[in-house]
């Protein structure tokens, strides 16, 4: 029990005993497979973020498996997230709303675990160089207080940034297991004490095989499990009963250079006599340049729709001829390590044209789409031409093969099962 003077803290803590989680637990009991599932603190730097749907998807899938999830967020979002994620955000604990005196309460959680645990936390705190130690310690103690209040037995973070640092210090201080998901930018563009974080975790999740290889090259010490981004195929539907709208679709979320939209626009220029039409879903500071480029290279062929919620993609995505995913490495090294949008398109029954890039090589096959070497605009144009020239029946067969591949290999249920098994065996 918390002391009475901490009663106002209840306004800030998460109550994740949702109906979905409760139903999942009851189903486990009814099916004769009742088992203890851990309560997991999810430590996030910012949430929700419109283009980071994979975090909310993972939380909901883990809750469906019966886990009680306690999202703890360091910073409030700068923009609105997806509607489903905003519902989760209403239940999250934001550290700026947590009373400062809980730093002391968090510090008390380490006392039962003795000097060894405290030295592990203090050792990380001293060794890391990317964050102010006082701020990191304060955030970690708040996380420890929240996690202790909810009896969390595992601490899990996304992105190897400040959230992971705080999660490691909090977990070690409390004597809990800790893990995090590495998404790529932490190694390719802005590494922050990455080797230290890898070696301090009980296990690390990588979202693609190539990323796993590169992380092992940093340090082979932790268990690094490859668990690709996944989607829920039951959320999407196909539309084979009507003719497609004849347009190509690009979904970029945040329009960064590594999304490859500039290559796609240049490929449309090579295909100009065909007058292929492209709709672009996404936004960001790079958009004005891309609009200018499309006016020069492919005038009248590109329509920028801005950001769209997942409900819009679900409703209108199946209308398109196919999706193009021209991902590549940007000059600064940034990249998408496992673009989930390709799996979502496949779940909608769309054939895809995609670069032979990390996270895509293990997703797209000859039966589900056409691939090309990243950055090769002529190959990209040729792949688009091959897709467009397919008879309607063959395009639909390719789209259906893609949907079946997602069902077989890339479902959220399978992703959550793999992560849950790792957490439960720690």
mmCIF file of C-alpha atoms in Angstrom:
data_model
loop_
_atom_site.group_PDB
_atom_site.id
_atom_site.type_symbol
_atom_site.label_atom_id
_atom_site.label_comp_id
_atom_site.label_asym_id
_atom_site.label_seq_id
_atom_site.Cartn_x
_atom_site.Cartn_y
_atom_site.Cartn_z
ATOM 1 C CA UNK A 1 0.000 0.000 0.000
ATOM 2 C CA UNK A 2 1.128 3.521 -0.731
ATOM 3 C CA UNK A 3 1.276 5.953 2.180
ATOM 4 C CA UNK A 4 -1.774 8.174 2.368
ATOM 5 C CA UNK A 5 0.252 11.225 1.362
ATOM 6 C CA UNK A 6 0.716 9.599 -2.056
ATOM 7 C CA UNK A 7 -3.006 9.173 -2.700
ATOM 8 C CA UNK A 8 -3.080 11.982 -5.268
ATOM 9 C CA UNK A 9 -0.667 9.926 -7.343
ATOM 10 C CA UNK A 10 -3.632 7.713 -8.271
ATOM 11 C CA UNK A 11 -4.757 10.449 -10.642
ATOM 12 C CA UNK A 12 -1.643 9.864 -12.707
ATOM 13 C CA UNK A 13 -1.329 6.098 -12.781
ATOM 14 C CA UNK A 14 -2.600 3.823 -15.510
ATOM 15 C CA UNK A 15 -5.455 1.410 -14.968
ATOM 16 C CA UNK A 16 -4.946 -1.083 -17.792
ATOM 17 C CA UNK A 17 -7.518 -3.627 -16.625
ATOM 18 C CA UNK A 18 -9.390 -3.022 -19.881
ATOM 19 C CA UNK A 19 -12.249 -5.198 -21.050
ATOM 20 C CA UNK A 20 -10.049 -6.576 -23.823
ATOM 21 C CA UNK A 21 -7.321 -7.600 -21.397
ATOM 22 C CA UNK A 22 -9.883 -9.044 -18.984
ATOM 23 C CA UNK A 23 -11.576 -11.006 -21.751
ATOM 24 C CA UNK A 24 -8.196 -12.338 -22.882
ATOM 25 C CA UNK A 25 -7.444 -13.594 -19.362
ATOM 26 C CA UNK A 26 -10.864 -15.198 -19.101
ATOM 27 C CA UNK A 27 -10.358 -16.920 -22.470
ATOM 28 C CA UNK A 28 -7.035 -18.331 -21.239
ATOM 29 C CA UNK A 29 -8.804 -19.785 -18.203
ATOM 30 C CA UNK A 30 -11.753 -21.126 -20.222
ATOM 31 C CA UNK A 31 -9.388 -22.789 -22.697
ATOM 32 C CA UNK A 32 -7.516 -24.515 -19.907
ATOM 33 C CA UNK A 33 -4.321 -22.612 -20.629
ATOM 34 C CA UNK A 34 -4.335 -20.273 -17.689
ATOM 35 C CA UNK A 35 -0.829 -19.030 -16.914
ATOM 36 C CA UNK A 36 0.702 -16.156 -15.090
ATOM 37 C CA UNK A 37 1.484 -13.318 -17.454
ATOM 38 C CA UNK A 38 3.683 -10.489 -16.325
ATOM 39 C CA UNK A 39 2.677 -6.886 -15.895
ATOM 40 C CA UNK A 40 4.929 -4.875 -18.206
ATOM 41 C CA UNK A 41 5.920 -1.226 -17.942
ATOM 42 C CA UNK A 42 6.309 0.249 -21.433
ATOM 43 C CA UNK A 43 8.712 3.193 -21.330
ATOM 44 C CA UNK A 44 8.390 5.518 -24.329
ATOM 45 C CA UNK A 45 10.130 8.761 -25.180
ATOM 46 C CA UNK A 46 7.054 10.261 -26.876
ATOM 47 C CA UNK A 47 3.594 8.847 -27.484
ATOM 48 C CA UNK A 48 1.512 8.801 -29.566
ATOM 49 C CA UNK A 49 3.366 9.649 -32.783
ATOM 50 C CA UNK A 50 1.291 9.555 -35.977
ATOM 51 C CA UNK A 51 3.836 7.586 -38.004
ATOM 52 C CA UNK A 52 4.734 5.141 -35.205
ATOM 53 C CA UNK A 53 1.614 2.996 -35.268
ATOM 54 C CA UNK A 54 3.694 -0.096 -34.455
ATOM 55 C CA UNK A 55 3.962 0.880 -30.774
ATOM 56 C CA UNK A 56 0.224 1.122 -30.173
ATOM 57 C CA UNK A 57 -0.320 -2.037 -32.215
ATOM 58 C CA UNK A 58 2.173 -3.914 -30.054
ATOM 59 C CA UNK A 59 0.644 -2.682 -26.796
ATOM 60 C CA UNK A 60 -2.851 -3.747 -27.852
ATOM 61 C CA UNK A 61 -1.603 -7.138 -29.055
ATOM 62 C CA UNK A 62 0.245 -7.737 -25.776
ATOM 63 C CA UNK A 63 -2.883 -6.783 -23.800
ATOM 64 C CA UNK A 64 -4.845 -9.238 -25.934
ATOM 65 C CA UNK A 65 -2.473 -11.968 -24.752
ATOM 66 C CA UNK A 66 -3.405 -11.123 -21.170
ATOM 67 C CA UNK A 67 -0.538 -8.849 -20.165
ATOM 68 C CA UNK A 68 -1.309 -5.817 -18.114
ATOM 69 C CA UNK A 69 0.510 -2.941 -19.810
ATOM 70 C CA UNK A 70 1.557 0.257 -18.058
ATOM 71 C CA UNK A 71 2.684 2.903 -20.607
ATOM 72 C CA UNK A 72 5.056 5.461 -19.073
ATOM 73 C CA UNK A 73 5.953 8.389 -21.346
ATOM 74 C CA UNK A 74 8.794 10.861 -20.921
ATOM 75 C CA UNK A 75 7.439 13.583 -23.235
ATOM 76 C CA UNK A 76 4.027 14.578 -24.493
ATOM 77 C CA UNK A 77 3.518 14.307 -28.267
ATOM 78 C CA UNK A 78 4.053 17.320 -30.475
ATOM 79 C CA UNK A 79 1.261 16.292 -32.848
ATOM 80 C CA UNK A 80 -1.851 14.144 -32.627
ATOM 81 C CA UNK A 81 -1.452 10.412 -33.148
ATOM 82 C CA UNK A 82 -3.753 7.847 -34.701
ATOM 83 C CA UNK A 83 -7.236 7.761 -33.095
ATOM 84 C CA UNK A 84 -6.672 4.311 -31.561
ATOM 85 C CA UNK A 85 -3.354 5.460 -30.103
ATOM 86 C CA UNK A 86 -4.950 8.580 -28.657
ATOM 87 C CA UNK A 87 -7.205 6.289 -26.637
ATOM 88 C CA UNK A 88 -4.097 4.610 -25.215
ATOM 89 C CA UNK A 89 -2.577 8.019 -24.549
ATOM 90 C CA UNK A 90 -5.518 8.856 -22.312
ATOM 91 C CA UNK A 91 -4.422 5.986 -20.081
ATOM 92 C CA UNK A 92 -0.673 6.660 -20.173
ATOM 93 C CA UNK A 93 1.399 8.098 -17.332
ATOM 94 C CA UNK A 94 3.306 11.176 -18.491
ATOM 95 C CA UNK A 95 6.285 11.952 -16.298
ATOM 96 C CA UNK A 96 5.608 15.692 -16.348
ATOM 97 C CA UNK A 97 2.359 14.941 -14.506
ATOM 98 C CA UNK A 98 4.006 12.798 -11.838
ATOM 99 C CA UNK A 99 4.676 14.576 -8.525
ATOM 100 C CA UNK A 100 8.361 15.261 -7.902
ATOM 101 C CA UNK A 101 8.340 13.727 -4.443
ATOM 102 C CA UNK A 102 7.898 10.298 -6.060
ATOM 103 C CA UNK A 103 11.572 10.405 -6.949
ATOM 104 C CA UNK A 104 12.169 9.516 -3.307
ATOM 105 C CA UNK A 105 9.470 6.836 -3.449
ATOM 106 C CA UNK A 106 11.173 5.336 -6.473
ATOM 107 C CA UNK A 107 14.527 5.372 -4.721
ATOM 108 C CA UNK A 108 13.031 3.317 -1.900
ATOM 109 C CA UNK A 109 12.109 0.526 -4.321
ATOM 110 C CA UNK A 110 15.779 -0.399 -4.658
ATOM 111 C CA UNK A 111 16.457 -1.002 -1.004
ATOM 112 C CA UNK A 112 15.163 -4.608 -0.776
ATOM 113 C CA UNK A 113 17.489 -5.716 -3.589
ATOM 114 C CA UNK A 114 20.756 -4.861 -1.948
ATOM 115 C CA UNK A 115 23.945 -3.285 -3.003
ATOM 116 C CA UNK A 116 24.536 -5.375 -6.116
ATOM 117 C CA UNK A 117 21.416 -4.117 -7.878
ATOM 118 C CA UNK A 118 22.036 -0.541 -6.868
ATOM 119 C CA UNK A 119 25.586 -0.735 -8.186
ATOM 120 C CA UNK A 120 24.313 -2.013 -11.546
ATOM 121 C CA UNK A 121 21.985 0.979 -11.861
ATOM 122 C CA UNK A 122 24.632 3.423 -10.650
ATOM 123 C CA UNK A 123 27.194 1.902 -13.014
ATOM 124 C CA UNK A 124 25.004 2.548 -16.043
ATOM 125 C CA UNK A 125 24.188 6.030 -14.790
ATOM 126 C CA UNK A 126 27.883 6.901 -14.552
ATOM 127 C CA UNK A 127 28.961 5.182 -17.789
ATOM 128 C CA UNK A 128 26.391 6.758 -20.110
ATOM 129 C CA UNK A 129 27.428 10.078 -21.657
ATOM 130 C CA UNK A 130 24.393 11.260 -23.624
ATOM 131 C CA UNK A 131 22.087 12.466 -20.830
ATOM 132 C CA UNK A 132 22.277 14.677 -17.785
ATOM 133 C CA UNK A 133 22.743 12.301 -14.865
ATOM 134 C CA UNK A 134 20.469 14.163 -12.491
ATOM 135 C CA UNK A 135 17.619 14.278 -15.031
ATOM 136 C CA UNK A 136 18.101 10.625 -15.939
ATOM 137 C CA UNK A 137 18.110 9.559 -12.297
ATOM 138 C CA UNK A 138 14.959 11.573 -11.568
ATOM 139 C CA UNK A 139 13.110 10.093 -14.546
ATOM 140 C CA UNK A 140 14.259 6.588 -13.635
ATOM 141 C CA UNK A 141 13.089 6.914 -10.035
ATOM 142 C CA UNK A 142 9.663 8.141 -11.169
ATOM 143 C CA UNK A 143 9.452 5.143 -13.492
ATOM 144 C CA UNK A 144 10.477 2.862 -10.630
ATOM 145 C CA UNK A 145 7.759 4.329 -8.412
ATOM 146 C CA UNK A 146 5.095 3.872 -11.089
ATOM 147 C CA UNK A 147 6.273 0.349 -11.944
ATOM 148 C CA UNK A 148 6.341 -0.643 -8.266
ATOM 149 C CA UNK A 149 2.878 0.816 -7.710
ATOM 150 C CA UNK A 150 1.549 -1.417 -10.505
ATOM 151 C CA UNK A 151 3.683 -4.427 -9.554
ATOM 152 C CA UNK A 152 5.409 -4.503 -12.919
ATOM 153 C CA UNK A 153 7.801 -7.412 -13.199
ATOM 154 C CA UNK A 154 9.327 -6.388 -16.529
ATOM 155 C CA UNK A 155 10.321 -3.054 -18.066
ATOM 156 C CA UNK A 156 10.260 -2.692 -21.864
ATOM 157 C CA UNK A 157 11.191 0.344 -23.971
ATOM 158 C CA UNK A 158 11.066 1.403 -27.609
ATOM 159 C CA UNK A 159 14.007 3.075 -29.368
ATOM 160 C CA UNK A 160 17.467 3.092 -27.799
ATOM 161 C CA UNK A 161 17.153 6.700 -26.689
ATOM 162 C CA UNK A 162 16.449 8.447 -23.390
ATOM 163 C CA UNK A 163 13.495 6.140 -22.741
ATOM 164 C CA UNK A 164 15.713 3.060 -22.843
ATOM 165 C CA UNK A 165 18.331 4.693 -20.588
ATOM 166 C CA UNK A 166 15.673 5.516 -17.999
ATOM 167 C CA UNK A 167 14.150 2.049 -18.329
ATOM 168 C CA UNK A 168 17.517 0.368 -17.699
ATOM 169 C CA UNK A 169 18.302 2.454 -14.617
ATOM 170 C CA UNK A 170 14.792 1.977 -13.201
ATOM 171 C CA UNK A 171 14.722 -1.771 -13.838
ATOM 172 C CA UNK A 172 18.173 -2.398 -12.419
ATOM 173 C CA UNK A 173 17.384 -0.267 -9.382
ATOM 174 C CA UNK A 174 14.217 -2.286 -8.747
ATOM 175 C CA UNK A 175 15.732 -5.669 -9.530
ATOM 176 C CA UNK A 176 13.507 -6.178 -12.590
ATOM 177 C CA UNK A 177 14.275 -7.517 -16.063
ATOM 178 C CA UNK A 178 14.560 -4.992 -18.875
ATOM 179 C CA UNK A 179 14.425 -5.071 -22.673
ATOM 180 C CA UNK A 180 14.060 -2.653 -25.546
ATOM 181 C CA UNK A 181 13.272 -2.543 -29.257
ATOM 182 C CA UNK A 182 15.932 -1.132 -31.575
ATOM 183 C CA UNK A 183 14.373 0.423 -34.685
ATOM 184 C CA UNK A 184 17.448 1.524 -36.599
ATOM 185 C CA UNK A 185 18.006 5.219 -36.184
ATOM 186 C CA UNK A 186 19.796 4.434 -32.923
ATOM 187 C CA UNK A 187 22.591 2.695 -34.830
ATOM 188 C CA UNK A 188 22.606 4.350 -38.245
ATOM 189 C CA UNK A 189 22.115 8.073 -37.554
ATOM 190 C CA UNK A 190 22.218 9.031 -33.881
ATOM 191 C CA UNK A 191 23.737 6.309 -31.694
ATOM 192 C CA UNK A 192 23.654 7.219 -28.006
ATOM 193 C CA UNK A 193 25.693 4.871 -25.816
ATOM 194 C CA UNK A 194 24.343 2.030 -27.940
ATOM 195 C CA UNK A 195 26.895 -0.633 -26.942
ATOM 196 C CA UNK A 196 26.325 0.171 -23.271
ATOM 197 C CA UNK A 197 22.551 -0.126 -23.650
ATOM 198 C CA UNK A 198 22.798 -3.403 -25.544
ATOM 199 C CA UNK A 199 25.069 -4.901 -22.895
ATOM 200 C CA UNK A 200 22.861 -3.638 -20.051
ATOM 201 C CA UNK A 201 19.604 -5.180 -21.299
ATOM 202 C CA UNK A 202 18.378 -8.715 -20.662
ATOM 203 C CA UNK A 203 17.338 -8.961 -24.292
ATOM 204 C CA UNK A 204 16.931 -6.686 -27.300
ATOM 205 C CA UNK A 205 14.380 -6.868 -30.098
ATOM 206 C CA UNK A 206 15.465 -6.085 -33.656
ATOM 207 C CA UNK A 207 12.861 -5.513 -36.368
ATOM 208 C CA UNK A 208 14.762 -7.023 -39.313
ATOM 209 C CA UNK A 209 17.469 -9.586 -40.032
ATOM 210 C CA UNK A 210 19.898 -6.998 -41.415
ATOM 211 C CA UNK A 211 19.480 -4.841 -38.319
ATOM 212 C CA UNK A 212 20.131 -7.860 -36.098
ATOM 213 C CA UNK A 213 23.370 -8.524 -37.938
ATOM 214 C CA UNK A 214 24.502 -4.913 -37.525
ATOM 215 C CA UNK A 215 23.634 -4.897 -33.819
ATOM 216 C CA UNK A 216 25.628 -8.077 -33.249
ATOM 217 C CA UNK A 217 28.561 -6.324 -34.908
ATOM 218 C CA UNK A 218 28.282 -3.611 -32.237
ATOM 219 C CA UNK A 219 28.406 -6.159 -29.426
ATOM 220 C CA UNK A 220 27.461 -9.857 -29.329
ATOM 221 C CA UNK A 221 26.691 -9.881 -25.609
ATOM 222 C CA UNK A 222 22.899 -9.543 -25.269
ATOM 223 C CA UNK A 223 20.252 -11.850 -26.668
ATOM 224 C CA UNK A 224 19.081 -10.076 -29.832
ATOM 225 C CA UNK A 225 15.807 -11.479 -31.147
ATOM 226 C CA UNK A 226 14.507 -10.648 -34.615
ATOM 227 C CA UNK A 227 10.780 -9.905 -34.370
ATOM 228 C CA UNK A 228 9.592 -8.069 -37.507
ATOM 229 C CA UNK A 229 6.926 -5.397 -37.476
ATOM 230 C CA UNK A 230 3.544 -6.973 -38.071
ATOM 231 C CA UNK A 231 -0.034 -5.988 -38.748
ATOM 232 C CA UNK A 232 -3.553 -7.249 -38.143
ATOM 233 C CA UNK A 233 -4.918 -8.656 -41.423
ATOM 234 C CA UNK A 234 -8.414 -8.877 -39.937
ATOM 235 C CA UNK A 235 -8.453 -5.066 -39.674
ATOM 236 C CA UNK A 236 -8.058 -4.670 -43.442
ATOM 237 C CA UNK A 237 -10.237 -5.873 -46.264
ATOM 238 C CA UNK A 238 -9.746 -6.580 -49.945
ATOM 239 C CA UNK A 239 -11.836 -5.220 -52.804
ATOM 240 C CA UNK A 240 -11.759 -7.566 -55.756
ATOM 241 C CA UNK A 241 -15.375 -7.090 -56.796
ATOM 242 C CA UNK A 242 -14.809 -3.699 -58.449
ATOM 243 C CA UNK A 243 -12.157 -2.323 -60.798
ATOM 244 C CA UNK A 244 -9.265 -0.502 -59.140
ATOM 245 C CA UNK A 245 -8.975 3.269 -59.540
ATOM 246 C CA UNK A 246 -5.916 2.982 -61.788
ATOM 247 C CA UNK A 247 -3.708 4.992 -59.411
ATOM 248 C CA UNK A 248 -0.561 4.029 -57.548
ATOM 249 C CA UNK A 249 -0.308 4.604 -53.803
ATOM 250 C CA UNK A 250 2.630 5.792 -51.705
ATOM 251 C CA UNK A 251 2.302 5.943 -47.903
ATOM 252 C CA UNK A 252 5.156 7.688 -46.168
ATOM 253 C CA UNK A 253 3.896 8.902 -42.805
ATOM 254 C CA UNK A 254 6.669 11.419 -42.224
ATOM 255 C CA UNK A 255 8.076 12.316 -45.645
ATOM 256 C CA UNK A 256 11.801 11.827 -45.068
ATOM 257 C CA UNK A 257 14.489 11.396 -47.713
ATOM 258 C CA UNK A 258 14.900 7.693 -46.959
ATOM 259 C CA UNK A 259 11.278 7.026 -47.903
ATOM 260 C CA UNK A 260 12.463 7.343 -51.514
ATOM 261 C CA UNK A 261 9.588 9.427 -52.862
ATOM 262 C CA UNK A 262 12.024 11.538 -54.891
ATOM 263 C CA UNK A 263 13.138 8.372 -56.700
ATOM 264 C CA UNK A 264 9.521 7.459 -57.374
ATOM 265 C CA UNK A 265 8.777 10.874 -58.850
ATOM 266 C CA UNK A 266 11.816 10.575 -61.117
ATOM 267 C CA UNK A 267 10.646 7.101 -62.163
ATOM 268 C CA UNK A 268 7.275 8.563 -63.134
ATOM 269 C CA UNK A 269 9.156 10.990 -65.379
ATOM 270 C CA UNK A 270 10.662 8.026 -67.224
ATOM 271 C CA UNK A 271 7.133 6.641 -67.567
ATOM 272 C CA UNK A 272 5.649 10.021 -68.576
ATOM 273 C CA UNK A 273 4.037 8.773 -71.827
ATOM 274 C CA UNK A 274 1.964 6.368 -69.711
ATOM 275 C CA UNK A 275 0.613 9.255 -67.556
ATOM 276 C CA UNK A 276 0.557 7.102 -64.423
ATOM 277 C CA UNK A 277 -1.129 8.757 -61.454
ATOM 278 C CA UNK A 278 0.229 8.621 -57.916
ATOM 279 C CA UNK A 279 -1.395 9.522 -54.596
ATOM 280 C CA UNK A 280 0.967 10.404 -51.729
ATOM 281 C CA UNK A 281 -0.122 9.962 -48.105
ATOM 282 C CA UNK A 282 2.213 11.692 -45.659
ATOM 283 C CA UNK A 283 3.491 15.076 -44.575
ATOM 284 C CA UNK A 284 6.489 16.843 -43.114
ATOM 285 C CA UNK A 285 9.081 19.530 -43.819
ATOM 286 C CA UNK A 286 10.351 17.673 -46.897
ATOM 287 C CA UNK A 287 6.961 17.962 -48.628
ATOM 288 C CA UNK A 288 7.463 21.392 -50.330
ATOM 289 C CA UNK A 289 10.609 20.122 -52.058
ATOM 290 C CA UNK A 290 8.794 16.975 -53.204
ATOM 291 C CA UNK A 291 5.858 18.997 -54.513
ATOM 292 C CA UNK A 292 8.254 21.199 -56.462
ATOM 293 C CA UNK A 293 10.067 18.141 -57.804
ATOM 294 C CA UNK A 294 6.804 16.552 -58.943
ATOM 295 C CA UNK A 295 5.760 19.784 -60.707
ATOM 296 C CA UNK A 296 9.008 19.658 -62.685
ATOM 297 C CA UNK A 297 9.430 15.924 -63.269
ATOM 298 C CA UNK A 298 5.860 14.591 -63.348
ATOM 299 C CA UNK A 299 3.462 17.536 -63.757
ATOM 300 C CA UNK A 300 -0.154 16.661 -63.072
ATOM 301 C CA UNK A 301 0.672 13.065 -62.106
ATOM 302 C CA UNK A 302 1.213 13.334 -58.339
ATOM 303 C CA UNK A 303 -1.450 14.249 -55.817
ATOM 304 C CA UNK A 304 -0.323 15.018 -52.240
ATOM 305 C CA UNK A 305 -3.069 14.070 -49.794
ATOM 306 C CA UNK A 306 -1.264 14.958 -46.550
ATOM 307 C CA UNK A 307 -1.495 12.827 -43.430
ATOM 308 C CA UNK A 308 -4.374 10.406 -43.207
ATOM 309 C CA UNK A 309 -5.591 8.309 -40.257
ATOM 310 C CA UNK A 310 -5.380 4.547 -40.441
ATOM 311 C CA UNK A 311 -9.155 4.393 -40.905
ATOM 312 C CA UNK A 312 -8.788 6.301 -44.206
ATOM 313 C CA UNK A 313 -6.082 3.891 -45.390
ATOM 314 C CA UNK A 314 -8.266 0.938 -44.434
ATOM 315 C CA UNK A 315 -11.232 2.367 -46.352
ATOM 316 C CA UNK A 316 -9.516 3.679 -49.482
ATOM 317 C CA UNK A 317 -6.334 1.610 -49.765
ATOM 318 C CA UNK A 318 -7.964 -1.393 -51.483
ATOM 319 C CA UNK A 319 -9.133 0.905 -54.312
ATOM 320 C CA UNK A 320 -5.608 1.353 -55.681
ATOM 321 C CA UNK A 321 -3.752 -0.482 -58.416
ATOM 322 C CA UNK A 322 -0.833 -1.154 -56.100
ATOM 323 C CA UNK A 323 1.561 0.307 -53.539
ATOM 324 C CA UNK A 324 5.106 1.514 -54.204
ATOM 325 C CA UNK A 325 7.698 1.358 -51.411
ATOM 326 C CA UNK A 326 10.934 2.900 -52.763
ATOM 327 C CA UNK A 327 12.859 2.839 -49.471
ATOM 328 C CA UNK A 328 16.592 3.569 -49.423
ATOM 329 C CA UNK A 329 19.454 4.864 -47.287
ATOM 330 C CA UNK A 330 19.635 8.664 -47.029
ATOM 331 C CA UNK A 331 22.914 10.572 -47.189
ATOM 332 C CA UNK A 332 22.998 10.879 -43.381
ATOM 333 C CA UNK A 333 22.565 7.116 -42.978
ATOM 334 C CA UNK A 334 18.901 7.249 -41.908
ATOM 335 C CA UNK A 335 16.636 4.464 -43.118
ATOM 336 C CA UNK A 336 13.475 2.505 -42.369
ATOM 337 C CA UNK A 337 14.563 -0.891 -41.108
ATOM 338 C CA UNK A 338 11.232 -2.702 -41.464
ATOM 339 C CA UNK A 339 8.580 -0.620 -43.257
ATOM 340 C CA UNK A 340 5.253 -1.846 -41.949
ATOM 341 C CA UNK A 341 3.290 -0.006 -44.650
ATOM 342 C CA UNK A 342 4.232 -2.707 -47.158
ATOM 343 C CA UNK A 343 2.713 -5.412 -44.951
ATOM 344 C CA UNK A 344 -0.434 -3.283 -44.486
ATOM 345 C CA UNK A 345 -0.767 -2.912 -48.261
ATOM 346 C CA UNK A 346 -0.345 -6.661 -48.701
ATOM 347 C CA UNK A 347 -3.018 -7.221 -46.031
ATOM 348 C CA UNK A 348 -5.356 -5.109 -48.201
ATOM 349 C CA UNK A 349 -4.674 -7.346 -51.181
ATOM 350 C CA UNK A 350 -2.474 -4.850 -53.023
ATOM 351 C CA UNK A 351 0.472 -5.989 -55.124
ATOM 352 C CA UNK A 352 3.605 -4.015 -54.282
ATOM 353 C CA UNK A 353 6.668 -2.590 -55.948
ATOM 354 C CA UNK A 354 9.417 -2.339 -53.329
ATOM 355 C CA UNK A 355 13.154 -1.844 -53.071
ATOM 356 C CA UNK A 356 15.254 -4.847 -52.119
ATOM 357 C CA UNK A 357 15.914 -3.235 -48.766
ATOM 358 C CA UNK A 358 16.232 -4.315 -45.149
ATOM 359 C CA UNK A 359 12.934 -5.535 -43.761
ATOM 360 C CA UNK A 360 11.485 -5.810 -47.276
ATOM 361 C CA UNK A 361 13.690 -8.603 -48.602
ATOM 362 C CA UNK A 362 12.073 -11.023 -46.156
ATOM 363 C CA UNK A 363 8.571 -9.663 -46.790
ATOM 364 C CA UNK A 364 8.024 -9.367 -50.553
ATOM 365 C CA UNK A 365 8.387 -12.368 -52.871
ATOM 366 C CA UNK A 366 8.047 -12.846 -56.615
ATOM 367 C CA UNK A 367 4.487 -14.012 -55.990
ATOM 368 C CA UNK A 368 3.477 -10.852 -54.111
ATOM 369 C CA UNK A 369 5.196 -8.028 -56.000
ATOM 370 C CA UNK A 370 8.200 -6.709 -57.880
ATOM 371 C CA UNK A 371 11.517 -5.731 -56.339
ATOM 372 C CA UNK A 372 14.421 -3.601 -57.503
ATOM 373 C CA UNK A 373 17.754 -2.371 -56.171
ATOM 374 C CA UNK A 374 17.377 0.626 -53.818
ATOM 375 C CA UNK A 375 18.100 3.950 -55.501
ATOM 376 C CA UNK A 376 18.038 2.544 -59.048
ATOM 377 C CA UNK A 377 15.425 4.736 -60.728
ATOM 378 C CA UNK A 378 15.461 2.878 -64.031
ATOM 379 C CA UNK A 379 14.852 -0.440 -62.270
ATOM 380 C CA UNK A 380 12.061 1.184 -60.270
ATOM 381 C CA UNK A 381 10.403 2.456 -63.447
ATOM 382 C CA UNK A 382 10.693 -0.994 -65.027
ATOM 383 C CA UNK A 383 9.132 -2.653 -61.963
ATOM 384 C CA UNK A 384 6.217 -0.202 -62.026
ATOM 385 C CA UNK A 385 5.740 -0.873 -65.731
ATOM 386 C CA UNK A 386 5.589 -4.606 -65.076
ATOM 387 C CA UNK A 387 2.947 -4.115 -62.400
ATOM 388 C CA UNK A 388 0.804 -1.802 -64.492
ATOM 389 C CA UNK A 389 0.984 -4.096 -67.527
ATOM 390 C CA UNK A 390 -0.289 -7.130 -65.625
ATOM 391 C CA UNK A 391 -3.830 -8.214 -66.516
ATOM 392 C CA UNK A 392 -6.324 -7.423 -63.769
ATOM 393 C CA UNK A 393 -6.731 -11.082 -62.813
ATOM 394 C CA UNK A 394 -2.989 -11.525 -62.341
ATOM 395 C CA UNK A 395 -2.696 -8.348 -60.262
ATOM 396 C CA UNK A 396 -5.478 -9.560 -58.006
ATOM 397 C CA UNK A 397 -3.863 -12.975 -57.684
ATOM 398 C CA UNK A 398 -0.604 -11.266 -56.714
ATOM 399 C CA UNK A 399 -2.450 -9.144 -54.157
ATOM 400 C CA UNK A 400 -4.191 -12.165 -52.669
ATOM 401 C CA UNK A 401 -0.858 -14.010 -52.424
ATOM 402 C CA UNK A 402 0.479 -11.019 -50.490
ATOM 403 C CA UNK A 403 -2.437 -11.084 -48.078
ATOM 404 C CA UNK A 404 -1.966 -14.806 -47.467
ATOM 405 C CA UNK A 405 1.736 -14.235 -46.830
ATOM 406 C CA UNK A 406 0.918 -11.653 -44.151
ATOM 407 C CA UNK A 407 -1.582 -14.020 -42.554
ATOM 408 C CA UNK A 408 1.014 -16.784 -42.513
ATOM 409 C CA UNK A 409 4.052 -14.828 -41.322
ATOM 410 C CA UNK A 410 3.391 -11.246 -40.175
ATOM 411 C CA UNK A 411 0.420 -11.029 -37.830
ATOM 412 C CA UNK A 412 0.325 -8.954 -34.663
ATOM 413 C CA UNK A 413 -0.731 -12.042 -32.737
ATOM 414 C CA UNK A 414 2.478 -13.825 -33.783
ATOM 415 C CA UNK A 415 4.575 -10.742 -32.987
ATOM 416 C CA UNK A 416 3.031 -10.453 -29.533
ATOM 417 C CA UNK A 417 3.460 -14.162 -28.894
ATOM 418 C CA UNK A 418 7.187 -13.975 -29.700
ATOM 419 C CA UNK A 419 7.710 -10.942 -27.458
ATOM 420 C CA UNK A 420 5.548 -12.356 -24.677
ATOM 421 C CA UNK A 421 7.467 -15.635 -24.688
ATOM 422 C CA UNK A 422 10.756 -13.755 -24.293
ATOM 423 C CA UNK A 423 9.411 -11.683 -21.418
ATOM 424 C CA UNK A 424 7.861 -14.676 -19.662
ATOM 425 C CA UNK A 425 11.052 -16.751 -19.842
ATOM 426 C CA UNK A 426 13.240 -14.017 -18.322
#
